[in-house]
Short mmCIF file of C-alpha atoms and ligand atoms in Angstrom, two decimals:
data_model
loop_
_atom_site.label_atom_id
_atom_site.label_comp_id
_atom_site.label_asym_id
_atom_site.label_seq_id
_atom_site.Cartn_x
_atom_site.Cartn_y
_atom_site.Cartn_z
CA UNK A 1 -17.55 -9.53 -13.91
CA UNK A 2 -16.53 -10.31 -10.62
CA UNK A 3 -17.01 -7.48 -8.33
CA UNK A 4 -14.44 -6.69 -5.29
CA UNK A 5 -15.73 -7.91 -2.07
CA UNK A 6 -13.65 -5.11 -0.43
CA UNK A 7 -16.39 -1.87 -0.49
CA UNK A 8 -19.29 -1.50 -2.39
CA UNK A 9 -20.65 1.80 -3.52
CA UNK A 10 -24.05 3.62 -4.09
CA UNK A 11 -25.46 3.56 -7.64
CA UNK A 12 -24.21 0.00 -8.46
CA UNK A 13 -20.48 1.27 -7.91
CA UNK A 14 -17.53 -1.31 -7.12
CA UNK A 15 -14.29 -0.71 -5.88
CA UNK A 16 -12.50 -1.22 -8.81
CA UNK A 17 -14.67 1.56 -10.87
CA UNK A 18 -14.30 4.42 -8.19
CA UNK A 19 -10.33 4.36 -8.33
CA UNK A 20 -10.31 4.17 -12.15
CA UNK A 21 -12.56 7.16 -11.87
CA UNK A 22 -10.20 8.95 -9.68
CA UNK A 23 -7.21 8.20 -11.77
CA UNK A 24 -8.93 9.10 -14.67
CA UNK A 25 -9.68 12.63 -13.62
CA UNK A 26 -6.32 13.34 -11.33
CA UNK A 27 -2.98 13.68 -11.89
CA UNK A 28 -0.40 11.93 -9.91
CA UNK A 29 0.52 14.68 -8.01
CA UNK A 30 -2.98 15.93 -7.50
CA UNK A 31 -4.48 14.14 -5.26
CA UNK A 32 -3.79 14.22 -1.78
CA UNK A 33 -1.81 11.11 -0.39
CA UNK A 34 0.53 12.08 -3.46
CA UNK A 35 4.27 13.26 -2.21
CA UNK A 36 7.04 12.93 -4.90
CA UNK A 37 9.13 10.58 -2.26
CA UNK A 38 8.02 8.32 0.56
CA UNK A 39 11.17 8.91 2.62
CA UNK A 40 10.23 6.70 5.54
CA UNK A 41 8.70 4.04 3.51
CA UNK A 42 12.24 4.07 1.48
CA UNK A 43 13.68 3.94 5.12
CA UNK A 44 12.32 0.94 6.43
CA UNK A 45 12.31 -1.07 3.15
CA UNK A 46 16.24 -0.78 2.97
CA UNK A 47 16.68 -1.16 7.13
CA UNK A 48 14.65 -4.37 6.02
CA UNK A 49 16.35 -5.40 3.16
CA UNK A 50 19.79 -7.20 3.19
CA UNK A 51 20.80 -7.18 -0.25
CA UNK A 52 19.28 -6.12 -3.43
CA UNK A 53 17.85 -9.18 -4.83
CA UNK A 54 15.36 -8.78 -2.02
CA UNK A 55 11.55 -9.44 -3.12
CA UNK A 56 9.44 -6.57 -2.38
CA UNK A 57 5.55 -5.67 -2.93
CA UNK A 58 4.22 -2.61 -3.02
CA UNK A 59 0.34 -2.94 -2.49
CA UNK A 60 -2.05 -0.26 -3.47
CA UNK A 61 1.23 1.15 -4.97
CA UNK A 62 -0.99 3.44 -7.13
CA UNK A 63 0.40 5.91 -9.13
CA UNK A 64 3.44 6.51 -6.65
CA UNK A 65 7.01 7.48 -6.48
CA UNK A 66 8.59 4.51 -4.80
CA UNK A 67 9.29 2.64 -7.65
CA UNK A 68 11.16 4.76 -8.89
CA UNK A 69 13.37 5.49 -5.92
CA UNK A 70 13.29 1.53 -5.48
CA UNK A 71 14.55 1.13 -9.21
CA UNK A 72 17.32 4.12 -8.27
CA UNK A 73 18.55 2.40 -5.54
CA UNK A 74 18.96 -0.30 -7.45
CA UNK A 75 16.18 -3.65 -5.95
CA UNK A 76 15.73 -5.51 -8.97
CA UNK A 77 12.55 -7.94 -7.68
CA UNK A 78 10.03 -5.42 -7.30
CA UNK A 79 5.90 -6.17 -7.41
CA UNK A 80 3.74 -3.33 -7.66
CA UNK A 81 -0.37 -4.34 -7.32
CA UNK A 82 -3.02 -1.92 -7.53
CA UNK A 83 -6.95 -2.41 -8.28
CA UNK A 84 -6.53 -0.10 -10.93
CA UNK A 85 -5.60 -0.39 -14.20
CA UNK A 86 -5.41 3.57 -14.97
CA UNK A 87 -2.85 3.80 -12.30
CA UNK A 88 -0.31 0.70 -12.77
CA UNK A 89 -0.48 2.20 -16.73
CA UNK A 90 0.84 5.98 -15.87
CA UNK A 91 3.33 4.12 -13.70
CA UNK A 92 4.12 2.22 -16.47
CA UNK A 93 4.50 5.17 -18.84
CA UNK A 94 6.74 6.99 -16.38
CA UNK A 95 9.26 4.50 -16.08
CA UNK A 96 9.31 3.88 -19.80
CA UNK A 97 11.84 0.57 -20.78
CA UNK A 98 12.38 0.06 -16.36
CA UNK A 99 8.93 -1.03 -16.44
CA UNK A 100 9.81 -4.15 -17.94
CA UNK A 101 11.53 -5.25 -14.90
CA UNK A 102 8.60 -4.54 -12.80
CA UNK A 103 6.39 -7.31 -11.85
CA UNK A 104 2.79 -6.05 -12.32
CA UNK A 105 -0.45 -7.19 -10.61
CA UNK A 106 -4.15 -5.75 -11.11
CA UNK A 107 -6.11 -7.25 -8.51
CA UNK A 108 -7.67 -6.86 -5.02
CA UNK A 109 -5.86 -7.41 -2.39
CA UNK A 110 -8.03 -9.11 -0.72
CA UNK A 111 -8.51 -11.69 -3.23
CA UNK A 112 -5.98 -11.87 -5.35
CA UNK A 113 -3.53 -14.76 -5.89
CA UNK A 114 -0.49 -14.31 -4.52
CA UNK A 115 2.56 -17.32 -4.14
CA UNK A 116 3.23 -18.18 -0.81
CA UNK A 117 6.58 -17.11 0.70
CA UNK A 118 7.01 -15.10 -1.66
CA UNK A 119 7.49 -11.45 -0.32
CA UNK A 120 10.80 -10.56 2.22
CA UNK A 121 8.91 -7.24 2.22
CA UNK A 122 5.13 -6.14 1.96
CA UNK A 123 4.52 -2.60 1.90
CA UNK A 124 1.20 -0.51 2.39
CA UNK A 125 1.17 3.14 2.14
CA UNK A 126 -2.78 4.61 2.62
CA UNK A 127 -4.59 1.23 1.05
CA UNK A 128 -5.76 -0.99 4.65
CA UNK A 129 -7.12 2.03 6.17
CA UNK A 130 -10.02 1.65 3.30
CA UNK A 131 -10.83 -2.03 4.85
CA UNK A 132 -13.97 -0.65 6.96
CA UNK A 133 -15.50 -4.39 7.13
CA UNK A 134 -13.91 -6.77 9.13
CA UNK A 135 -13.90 -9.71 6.64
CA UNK A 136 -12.18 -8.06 4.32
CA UNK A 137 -9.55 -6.88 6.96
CA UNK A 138 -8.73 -10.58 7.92
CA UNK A 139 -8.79 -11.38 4.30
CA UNK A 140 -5.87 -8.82 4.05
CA UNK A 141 -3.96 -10.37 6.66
CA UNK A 142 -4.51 -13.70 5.26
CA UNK A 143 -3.01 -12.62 2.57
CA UNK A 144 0.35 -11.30 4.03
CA UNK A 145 0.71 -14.15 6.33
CA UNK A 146 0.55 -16.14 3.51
CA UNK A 147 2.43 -14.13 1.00
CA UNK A 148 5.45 -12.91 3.40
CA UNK A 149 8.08 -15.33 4.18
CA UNK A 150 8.56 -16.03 7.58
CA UNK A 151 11.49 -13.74 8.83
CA UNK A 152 10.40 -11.17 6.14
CA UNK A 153 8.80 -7.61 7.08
CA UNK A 154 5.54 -5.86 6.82
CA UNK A 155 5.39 -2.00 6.61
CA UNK A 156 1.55 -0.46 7.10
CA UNK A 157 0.90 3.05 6.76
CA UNK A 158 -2.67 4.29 7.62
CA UNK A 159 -4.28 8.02 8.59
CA UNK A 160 -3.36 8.18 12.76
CA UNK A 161 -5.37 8.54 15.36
CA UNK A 162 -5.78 12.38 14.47
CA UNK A 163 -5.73 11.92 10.81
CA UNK A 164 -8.76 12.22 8.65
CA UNK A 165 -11.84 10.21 8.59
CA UNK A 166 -12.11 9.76 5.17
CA UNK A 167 -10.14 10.06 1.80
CA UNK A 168 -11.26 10.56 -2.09
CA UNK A 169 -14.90 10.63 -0.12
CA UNK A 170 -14.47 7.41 1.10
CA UNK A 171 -14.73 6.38 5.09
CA UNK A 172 -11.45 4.83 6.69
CA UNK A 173 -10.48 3.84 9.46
CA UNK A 174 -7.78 5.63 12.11
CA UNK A 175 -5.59 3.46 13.47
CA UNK A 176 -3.10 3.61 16.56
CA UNK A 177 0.20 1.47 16.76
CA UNK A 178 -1.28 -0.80 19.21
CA UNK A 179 -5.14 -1.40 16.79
CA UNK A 180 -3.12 -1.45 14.01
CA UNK A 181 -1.13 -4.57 15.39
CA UNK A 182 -3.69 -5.84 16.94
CA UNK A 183 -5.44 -6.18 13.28
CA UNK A 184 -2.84 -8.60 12.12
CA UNK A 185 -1.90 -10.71 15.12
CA UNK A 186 0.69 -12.52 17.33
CA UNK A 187 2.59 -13.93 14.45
CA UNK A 188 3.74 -10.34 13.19
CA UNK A 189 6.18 -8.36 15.90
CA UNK A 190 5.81 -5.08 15.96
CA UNK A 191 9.45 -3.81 16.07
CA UNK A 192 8.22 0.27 15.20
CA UNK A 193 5.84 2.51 15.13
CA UNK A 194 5.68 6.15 14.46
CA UNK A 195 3.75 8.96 13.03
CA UNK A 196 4.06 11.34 9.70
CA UNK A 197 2.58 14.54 8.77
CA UNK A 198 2.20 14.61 5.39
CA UNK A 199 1.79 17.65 3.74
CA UNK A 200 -0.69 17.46 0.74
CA UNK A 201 -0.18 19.28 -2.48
CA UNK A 202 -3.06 21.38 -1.08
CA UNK A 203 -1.08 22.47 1.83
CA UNK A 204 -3.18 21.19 4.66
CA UNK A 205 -1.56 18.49 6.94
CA UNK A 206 -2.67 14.62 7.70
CA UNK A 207 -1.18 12.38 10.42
CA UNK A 208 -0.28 9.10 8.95
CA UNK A 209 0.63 5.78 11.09
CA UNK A 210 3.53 3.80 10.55
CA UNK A 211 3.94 0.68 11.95
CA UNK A 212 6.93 -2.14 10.94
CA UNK A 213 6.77 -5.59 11.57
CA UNK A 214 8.49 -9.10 11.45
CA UNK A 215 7.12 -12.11 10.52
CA UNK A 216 7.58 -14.55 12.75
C1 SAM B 301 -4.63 6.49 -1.20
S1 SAM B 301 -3.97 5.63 -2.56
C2 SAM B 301 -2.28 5.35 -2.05
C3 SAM B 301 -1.36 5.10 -3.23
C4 SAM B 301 0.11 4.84 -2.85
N1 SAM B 301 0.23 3.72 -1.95
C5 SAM B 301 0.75 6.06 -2.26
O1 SAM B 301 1.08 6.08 -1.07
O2 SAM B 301 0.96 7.03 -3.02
C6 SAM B 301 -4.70 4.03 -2.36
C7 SAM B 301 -4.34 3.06 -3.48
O3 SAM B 301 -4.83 1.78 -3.20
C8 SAM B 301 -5.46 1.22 -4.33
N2 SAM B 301 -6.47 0.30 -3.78
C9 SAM B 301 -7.59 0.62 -3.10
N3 SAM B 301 -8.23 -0.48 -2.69
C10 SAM B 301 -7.48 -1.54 -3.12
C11 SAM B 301 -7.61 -2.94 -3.02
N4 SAM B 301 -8.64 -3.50 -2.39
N5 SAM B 301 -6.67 -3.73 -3.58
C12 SAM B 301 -5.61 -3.17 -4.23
N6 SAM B 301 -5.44 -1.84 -4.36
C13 SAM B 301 -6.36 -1.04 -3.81
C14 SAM B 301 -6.01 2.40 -5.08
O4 SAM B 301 -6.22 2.16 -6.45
C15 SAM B 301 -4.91 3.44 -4.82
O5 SAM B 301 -3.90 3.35 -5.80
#
Protein backbone atom coordinates (compact mmCIF):
# COMPACT_ATOMS: atom_id res chain seq x y z
CA UNK A 1 0.00 0.00 0.00
CA UNK A 2 1.13 3.27 -0.68
CA UNK A 3 0.66 5.50 2.20
CA UNK A 4 -0.33 9.42 1.77
CA UNK A 5 2.60 11.61 2.13
CA UNK A 6 0.15 14.32 3.33
CA UNK A 7 0.00 13.56 7.50
CA UNK A 8 0.97 10.68 9.22
CA UNK A 9 -0.58 9.54 12.43
CA UNK A 10 0.38 7.84 15.80
CA UNK A 11 -0.07 4.05 16.02
CA UNK A 12 0.92 3.36 12.35
CA UNK A 13 -2.17 5.59 11.19
CA UNK A 14 -2.26 7.20 7.52
CA UNK A 15 -4.32 9.75 6.24
CA UNK A 16 -6.42 7.80 4.28
CA UNK A 17 -7.49 5.41 7.42
CA UNK A 18 -8.39 8.36 9.87
CA UNK A 19 -11.11 9.89 7.41
CA UNK A 20 -12.56 6.43 6.61
CA UNK A 21 -12.75 6.14 10.35
CA UNK A 22 -14.55 9.34 10.69
CA UNK A 23 -16.98 8.62 7.95
CA UNK A 24 -17.54 5.42 9.21
CA UNK A 25 -18.76 6.51 12.59
CA UNK A 26 -20.54 10.07 11.50
CA UNK A 27 -23.24 11.01 9.65
CA UNK A 28 -23.12 13.64 7.06
CA UNK A 29 -24.65 16.10 8.97
CA UNK A 30 -22.83 15.26 12.14
CA UNK A 31 -19.80 16.40 12.02
CA UNK A 32 -18.90 19.83 12.24
CA UNK A 33 -17.78 21.49 8.85
CA UNK A 34 -21.21 19.84 7.69
CA UNK A 35 -23.96 22.69 6.56
CA UNK A 36 -26.73 21.39 4.18
CA UNK A 37 -25.64 24.33 1.53
CA UNK A 38 -22.36 26.09 0.91
CA UNK A 39 -24.01 29.34 -0.20
CA UNK A 40 -20.84 31.28 -0.86
CA UNK A 41 -19.00 28.46 -2.35
CA UNK A 42 -22.25 28.12 -4.81
CA UNK A 43 -21.66 31.98 -5.17
CA UNK A 44 -18.37 32.19 -6.47
CA UNK A 45 -18.47 28.96 -8.58
CA UNK A 46 -21.39 30.49 -10.75
CA UNK A 47 -19.75 34.36 -10.62
CA UNK A 48 -16.87 32.08 -12.09
CA UNK A 49 -18.57 30.09 -14.40
CA UNK A 50 -19.78 31.33 -17.87
CA UNK A 51 -21.89 28.66 -19.04
CA UNK A 52 -22.79 25.31 -17.81
CA UNK A 53 -20.52 23.04 -19.57
CA UNK A 54 -17.94 24.58 -17.29
CA UNK A 55 -15.40 21.90 -15.69
CA UNK A 56 -15.42 22.06 -12.06
CA UNK A 57 -13.55 20.06 -9.10
CA UNK A 58 -14.55 19.83 -5.93
CA UNK A 59 -11.51 18.63 -3.76
CA UNK A 60 -11.92 17.11 -0.38
CA UNK A 61 -15.62 17.32 -1.51
CA UNK A 62 -16.39 14.76 1.25
CA UNK A 63 -19.66 13.87 2.01
CA UNK A 64 -21.08 17.46 1.06
CA UNK A 65 -24.02 19.24 -0.31
CA UNK A 66 -22.60 21.01 -3.30
CA UNK A 67 -23.09 18.49 -5.65
CA UNK A 68 -26.16 18.45 -5.34
CA UNK A 69 -26.90 22.14 -5.61
CA UNK A 70 -24.24 21.98 -8.57
CA UNK A 71 -26.37 19.10 -10.26
CA UNK A 72 -29.70 21.50 -9.45
CA UNK A 73 -28.38 24.24 -11.08
CA UNK A 74 -27.78 22.34 -13.75
CA UNK A 75 -23.24 22.07 -14.44
CA UNK A 76 -23.02 18.93 -16.12
CA UNK A 77 -18.85 18.43 -15.88
CA UNK A 78 -18.53 18.05 -12.33
CA UNK A 79 -15.31 16.12 -10.45
CA UNK A 80 -15.68 15.36 -6.97
CA UNK A 81 -12.13 13.81 -5.22
CA UNK A 82 -11.90 12.83 -1.77
CA UNK A 83 -9.24 10.44 0.10
CA UNK A 84 -12.02 8.55 1.21
CA UNK A 85 -13.81 5.96 -0.13
CA UNK A 86 -16.67 5.88 2.72
CA UNK A 87 -17.47 9.38 1.80
CA UNK A 88 -17.48 9.61 -2.23
CA UNK A 89 -19.89 6.18 -1.61
CA UNK A 90 -22.75 8.01 0.69
CA UNK A 91 -22.41 10.76 -1.91
CA UNK A 92 -22.92 8.35 -4.33
CA UNK A 93 -25.96 6.78 -2.65
CA UNK A 94 -27.58 10.16 -2.17
CA UNK A 95 -27.64 11.16 -5.58
CA UNK A 96 -28.82 7.76 -6.71
CA UNK A 97 -28.91 7.50 -10.98
CA UNK A 98 -27.16 11.62 -10.98
CA UNK A 99 -24.19 9.96 -9.75
CA UNK A 100 -23.49 8.57 -12.97
CA UNK A 101 -22.75 11.87 -14.36
CA UNK A 102 -20.33 12.63 -11.69
CA UNK A 103 -16.76 12.18 -12.36
CA UNK A 104 -15.27 10.42 -9.29
CA UNK A 105 -11.68 10.45 -7.94
CA UNK A 106 -10.26 8.63 -4.67
CA UNK A 107 -6.95 9.94 -4.22
CA UNK A 108 -4.71 12.48 -2.41
CA UNK A 109 -4.53 15.53 -3.49
CA UNK A 110 -1.33 15.89 -3.22
CA UNK A 111 -0.46 13.09 -5.36
CA UNK A 112 -2.93 12.22 -7.39
CA UNK A 113 -3.04 12.38 -11.21
CA UNK A 114 -4.82 14.95 -12.46
CA UNK A 115 -4.90 16.16 -16.58
CA UNK A 116 -3.46 19.32 -17.11
CA UNK A 117 -5.78 22.23 -18.05
CA UNK A 118 -8.26 20.56 -17.13
CA UNK A 119 -10.27 22.45 -14.34
CA UNK A 120 -12.03 26.23 -15.22
CA UNK A 121 -12.77 25.88 -11.50
CA UNK A 122 -10.99 24.20 -8.40
CA UNK A 123 -12.77 24.38 -5.28
CA UNK A 124 -11.59 23.69 -1.57
CA UNK A 125 -13.90 23.95 1.26
CA UNK A 126 -11.92 22.92 4.86
CA UNK A 127 -9.26 20.30 3.06
CA UNK A 128 -5.65 22.75 2.64
CA UNK A 129 -5.95 23.94 6.06
CA UNK A 130 -4.92 20.09 7.04
CA UNK A 131 -1.49 20.66 4.91
CA UNK A 132 0.65 21.42 8.22
CA UNK A 133 4.05 20.43 6.26
CA UNK A 134 5.24 22.58 3.78
CA UNK A 135 6.01 19.96 1.06
CA UNK A 136 2.89 18.82 0.93
CA UNK A 137 1.46 22.44 0.70
CA UNK A 138 3.56 23.16 -2.52
CA UNK A 139 2.61 19.77 -3.71
CA UNK A 140 -1.03 21.12 -3.51
CA UNK A 141 -0.32 24.05 -5.44
CA UNK A 142 1.52 22.12 -7.94
CA UNK A 143 -1.26 20.48 -8.45
CA UNK A 144 -3.75 23.38 -9.20
CA UNK A 145 -1.31 25.22 -11.26
CA UNK A 146 -1.14 22.35 -13.19
CA UNK A 147 -4.66 21.15 -13.17
CA UNK A 148 -6.48 24.74 -13.64
CA UNK A 149 -6.47 26.21 -16.98
CA UNK A 150 -4.98 29.38 -17.25
CA UNK A 151 -7.86 32.03 -17.03
CA UNK A 152 -9.78 29.50 -14.81
CA UNK A 153 -10.49 30.16 -10.91
CA UNK A 154 -9.46 28.79 -7.62
CA UNK A 155 -11.80 29.04 -4.55
CA UNK A 156 -9.94 28.08 -0.96
CA UNK A 157 -11.77 27.97 2.12
CA UNK A 158 -9.77 27.41 5.38
CA UNK A 159 -10.56 28.10 9.42
CA UNK A 160 -9.58 32.26 9.68
CA UNK A 161 -7.37 33.80 11.60
CA UNK A 162 -9.80 33.33 14.70
CA UNK A 163 -11.05 30.00 13.70
CA UNK A 164 -10.06 26.84 15.41
CA UNK A 165 -6.76 25.22 15.69
CA UNK A 166 -7.70 21.98 14.93
CA UNK A 167 -10.60 19.82 13.42
CA UNK A 168 -11.73 15.92 13.84
CA UNK A 169 -8.49 16.18 16.42
CA UNK A 170 -6.32 17.02 13.85
CA UNK A 171 -3.89 20.36 13.86
CA UNK A 172 -4.51 22.96 10.94
CA UNK A 173 -3.43 25.73 10.05
CA UNK A 174 -5.28 29.48 10.25
CA UNK A 175 -4.89 31.33 7.46
CA UNK A 176 -5.41 35.17 6.59
CA UNK A 177 -6.25 36.45 2.97
CA UNK A 178 -2.87 37.73 2.49
CA UNK A 179 -0.88 33.85 3.95
CA UNK A 180 -3.34 32.19 2.23
CA UNK A 181 -2.23 33.85 -1.18
CA UNK A 182 0.92 34.00 -0.36
CA UNK A 183 0.82 29.94 -0.18
CA UNK A 184 0.07 29.66 -3.83
CA UNK A 185 1.94 32.47 -5.55
CA UNK A 186 2.18 35.30 -8.15
CA UNK A 187 0.58 33.32 -10.88
CA UNK A 188 -2.90 33.15 -8.98
CA UNK A 189 -4.66 36.87 -8.46
CA UNK A 190 -6.39 37.21 -5.67
CA UNK A 191 -9.59 39.00 -6.85
CA UNK A 192 -11.60 38.25 -3.07
CA UNK A 193 -11.39 37.48 0.10
CA UNK A 194 -13.77 37.30 2.93
CA UNK A 195 -14.77 35.58 6.05
CA UNK A 196 -17.79 33.04 7.17
CA UNK A 197 -19.12 32.01 10.41
CA UNK A 198 -20.28 28.82 10.12
CA UNK A 199 -22.53 27.58 12.47
CA UNK A 200 -21.96 23.81 13.32
CA UNK A 201 -24.73 21.38 13.90
CA UNK A 202 -23.49 21.71 17.51
CA UNK A 203 -24.31 25.30 17.64
CA UNK A 204 -20.95 26.79 18.38
CA UNK A 205 -19.47 29.16 15.68
CA UNK A 206 -16.04 28.86 13.46
CA UNK A 207 -14.57 31.63 11.26
CA UNK A 208 -13.78 30.25 7.91
CA UNK A 209 -11.50 32.11 5.13
CA UNK A 210 -12.47 32.58 1.74
CA UNK A 211 -10.28 33.59 -0.71
CA UNK A 212 -10.99 33.56 -4.87
CA UNK A 213 -8.51 33.60 -7.37
CA UNK A 214 -7.59 33.75 -11.16
CA UNK A 215 -5.20 31.94 -12.84
CA UNK A 216 -3.11 33.81 -14.65
C1 LIG B 1 -13.37 18.96 6.82
S1 LIG B 1 -13.85 17.90 5.52
C2 LIG B 1 -14.62 19.03 4.37
C3 LIG B 1 -15.57 18.32 3.42
C4 LIG B 1 -16.25 19.25 2.40
N1 LIG B 1 -15.28 19.96 1.59
C5 LIG B 1 -17.19 20.21 3.06
O1 LIG B 1 -16.94 21.42 3.07
O2 LIG B 1 -18.23 19.75 3.57
C6 LIG B 1 -12.30 17.56 4.75
C7 LIG B 1 -12.40 16.57 3.59
O3 LIG B 1 -11.17 16.46 2.92
C8 LIG B 1 -10.86 15.10 2.68
N2 LIG B 1 -9.39 15.05 2.67
C9 LIG B 1 -8.56 15.23 3.70
N3 LIG B 1 -7.28 15.18 3.30
C10 LIG B 1 -7.32 14.97 1.95
C11 LIG B 1 -6.32 14.82 0.95
N4 LIG B 1 -5.03 14.88 1.24
N5 LIG B 1 -6.71 14.61 -0.33
C12 LIG B 1 -8.03 14.55 -0.64
N6 LIG B 1 -9.02 14.68 0.28
C13 LIG B 1 -8.66 14.89 1.55
C14 LIG B 1 -11.52 14.35 3.81
O4 LIG B 1 -11.78 13.00 3.52
C15 LIG B 1 -12.79 15.18 4.00
O5 LIG B 1 -13.82 14.72 3.16
Amino acid sequence: MIYPRVYQFGHGMDAQTYWENIYGEKAADAVSWYRPHLEKSLELIEHATHGLSASIIDVGGGESTLVDDLLARRYRNITILDISQTAIDVTKKRLGSASKNIHWLIGDITNVELEPCSYDVWHDRAVFHFLTAADARMAYVRQVAKAVRPGGHVIVSTFGPEGPTKCSGLDVVRYNAESLHEEFGVRFQLLRSSTELHRTPFGTTQQFLYCFCRVE
